[in-house]
Amino acid sequence: MNLDEAILQLISRQDVPDQAVLQTLLEEAGHAPSQSTLSRRLKKLSVQKVNGRYQRTEPAVVPVPLAPSVTIIEAPPNMLVLKTAPGYAQIFGLALDREEVEGLAGTVAGDDTIFIAVRDPSLLQDVREAVEQLIQRGP
């Protein structure tokens, strides 16, 4: 049995109030992790102290918006500018480049802003509609 399995088995079979007790129990089971190794293993296994004893917990899930707020600004004659939530511009820019939108010359994406170049000014509205559809679907 490896160290991770031993930790999980011990905390499931008995109340373990602190790391010193857990370390002693592990040594009795033939494992001798240092305190820092034990701390890292507990973190990796999502083991935390709850109500005075160590238990395995589910990692917190942070919801991520599927379609963050996006603002489209026209910059005639042949540019669109998208303002996104921080961190989303490159995702949207890559999705647009892969979409093969007719009239799209290319994109330049930073952290929260995308410049969209349109080949022909007469296609600006068509490209804008394609961008709006992508926003609705999500990247």
Short mmCIF file of C-alpha atoms in Angstrom, two decimals:
data_model
loop_
_atom_site.label_atom_id
_atom_site.label_comp_id
_atom_site.label_asym_id
_atom_site.label_seq_id
_atom_site.Cartn_x
_atom_site.Cartn_y
_atom_site.Cartn_z
CA MET A 1 0.00 0.00 0.00
CA ASN A 2 1.42 3.38 -0.97
CA LEU A 3 1.42 6.50 1.18
CA ASP A 4 -1.73 8.02 -0.36
CA GLU A 5 -3.71 4.81 0.10
CA ALA A 6 -2.50 4.52 3.70
CA ILE A 7 -3.57 8.11 4.48
CA LEU A 8 -7.04 7.60 3.02
CA GLN A 9 -7.48 4.28 4.79
CA LEU A 10 -6.43 5.69 8.17
CA ILE A 11 -8.67 8.76 8.04
CA SER A 12 -11.64 6.67 6.92
CA ARG A 13 -11.27 4.11 9.70
CA GLN A 14 -10.67 6.40 12.66
CA ASP A 15 -10.82 9.99 13.82
CA VAL A 16 -7.47 11.67 13.23
CA PRO A 17 -7.38 15.03 15.05
CA ASP A 18 -4.03 16.37 13.78
CA GLN A 19 -1.04 15.70 11.57
CA ALA A 20 1.15 14.51 14.45
CA VAL A 21 -1.31 11.69 15.19
CA LEU A 22 -1.57 10.87 11.49
CA GLN A 23 2.20 10.84 11.15
CA THR A 24 2.49 8.40 14.10
CA LEU A 25 -0.19 6.12 12.63
CA LEU A 26 1.59 6.17 9.26
CA GLU A 27 4.91 5.28 10.89
CA GLU A 28 3.21 2.32 12.61
CA ALA A 29 1.93 1.26 9.17
CA GLY A 30 5.45 1.35 7.71
CA HIS A 31 5.49 4.83 6.20
CA ALA A 32 7.70 7.65 7.46
CA PRO A 33 6.78 10.87 5.63
CA SER A 34 8.17 14.18 6.81
CA GLN A 35 5.68 16.78 8.00
CA SER A 36 6.07 18.77 4.78
CA THR A 37 5.54 15.67 2.62
CA LEU A 38 2.47 14.76 4.65
CA SER A 39 1.05 18.28 4.21
CA ARG A 40 1.58 18.13 0.43
CA ARG A 41 -0.05 14.68 0.22
CA LEU A 42 -3.06 15.84 2.24
CA LYS A 43 -3.52 18.80 -0.08
CA LYS A 44 -3.19 16.61 -3.21
CA LEU A 45 -5.77 14.16 -1.82
CA SER A 46 -8.18 16.98 -0.86
CA VAL A 47 -7.96 15.99 2.79
CA GLN A 48 -8.81 18.76 5.24
CA LYS A 49 -9.62 19.10 8.89
CA VAL A 50 -13.40 19.28 9.30
CA ASN A 51 -15.09 19.34 12.72
CA GLY A 52 -11.82 18.51 14.45
CA ARG A 53 -10.79 15.54 12.31
CA TYR A 54 -9.21 14.92 8.94
CA GLN A 55 -11.60 14.01 6.11
CA ARG A 56 -11.49 13.85 2.36
CA THR A 57 -13.42 16.77 0.89
CA GLU A 58 -14.62 17.56 -2.59
CA PRO A 59 -12.57 20.35 -4.17
CA ALA A 60 -14.53 23.57 -4.50
CA VAL A 61 -15.95 24.14 -7.95
CA VAL A 62 -15.76 27.72 -9.13
CA PRO A 63 -18.39 28.43 -11.76
CA VAL A 64 -17.05 29.90 -14.97
CA PRO A 65 -19.46 31.85 -17.13
CA LEU A 66 -19.95 30.12 -20.48
CA ALA A 67 -20.61 33.37 -22.30
CA PRO A 68 -19.07 36.32 -20.48
CA SER A 69 -20.34 39.76 -21.27
CA VAL A 70 -18.94 40.95 -24.58
CA THR A 71 -19.27 44.38 -26.11
CA ILE A 72 -18.85 44.87 -29.85
CA ILE A 73 -17.66 48.25 -31.08
CA GLU A 74 -17.61 49.06 -34.78
CA ALA A 75 -14.55 50.95 -35.99
CA PRO A 76 -15.33 51.70 -39.64
CA PRO A 77 -14.40 51.18 -42.31
CA ASN A 78 -13.12 47.64 -41.65
CA MET A 79 -12.55 46.98 -37.93
CA LEU A 80 -14.52 45.54 -35.04
CA VAL A 81 -13.34 45.72 -31.44
CA LEU A 82 -14.59 43.21 -28.86
CA LYS A 83 -14.32 43.97 -25.16
CA THR A 84 -14.57 40.79 -23.05
CA ALA A 85 -14.12 39.76 -19.44
CA PRO A 86 -10.42 39.48 -18.50
CA GLY A 87 -8.87 36.31 -19.85
CA TYR A 88 -11.46 35.62 -22.54
CA ALA A 89 -10.12 37.59 -25.51
CA GLN A 90 -7.64 34.96 -26.68
CA ILE A 91 -10.26 32.21 -26.44
CA PHE A 92 -12.73 34.19 -28.56
CA GLY A 93 -10.00 35.28 -30.98
CA LEU A 94 -8.89 31.71 -31.58
CA ALA A 95 -12.50 30.56 -31.98
CA LEU A 96 -13.09 33.31 -34.56
CA ASP A 97 -9.96 32.40 -36.50
CA ARG A 98 -11.05 28.75 -36.62
CA GLU A 99 -14.60 29.69 -37.63
CA GLU A 100 -13.47 30.67 -41.16
CA VAL A 101 -15.86 33.61 -41.38
CA GLU A 102 -16.13 35.00 -44.89
CA GLY A 103 -14.58 38.45 -44.97
CA LEU A 104 -12.56 37.99 -41.77
CA ALA A 105 -8.94 38.92 -42.41
CA GLY A 106 -7.73 38.05 -38.91
CA THR A 107 -7.77 38.85 -35.22
CA VAL A 108 -5.37 40.25 -32.66
CA ALA A 109 -6.29 39.32 -29.09
CA GLY A 110 -4.95 40.60 -25.81
CA ASP A 111 -6.32 39.79 -22.37
CA ASP A 112 -9.74 41.43 -22.65
CA THR A 113 -9.79 43.07 -26.09
CA ILE A 114 -9.86 41.69 -29.64
CA PHE A 115 -9.24 43.66 -32.83
CA ILE A 116 -11.01 42.06 -35.77
CA ALA A 117 -9.88 43.07 -39.24
CA VAL A 118 -12.41 42.73 -42.07
CA ARG A 119 -11.11 42.35 -45.64
CA ASP A 120 -13.77 44.47 -47.32
CA PRO A 121 -15.74 47.26 -45.60
CA SER A 122 -18.90 45.99 -47.32
CA LEU A 123 -18.60 42.78 -45.25
CA LEU A 124 -18.36 44.53 -41.87
CA GLN A 125 -22.00 43.77 -40.94
CA ASP A 126 -21.73 40.12 -42.08
CA VAL A 127 -18.64 39.59 -39.94
CA ARG A 128 -20.35 41.32 -37.01
CA GLU A 129 -23.31 38.92 -37.30
CA ALA A 130 -20.94 35.93 -37.37
CA VAL A 131 -19.21 37.28 -34.25
CA GLU A 132 -22.55 37.74 -32.50
CA GLN A 133 -23.51 34.15 -33.33
CA LEU A 134 -20.21 32.89 -31.90
CA ILE A 135 -20.83 34.89 -28.72
CA GLN A 136 -24.28 33.31 -28.35
CA ARG A 137 -22.84 29.80 -28.82
CA GLY A 138 -19.78 30.45 -26.69
CA PRO A 139 -16.17 29.92 -27.76
#
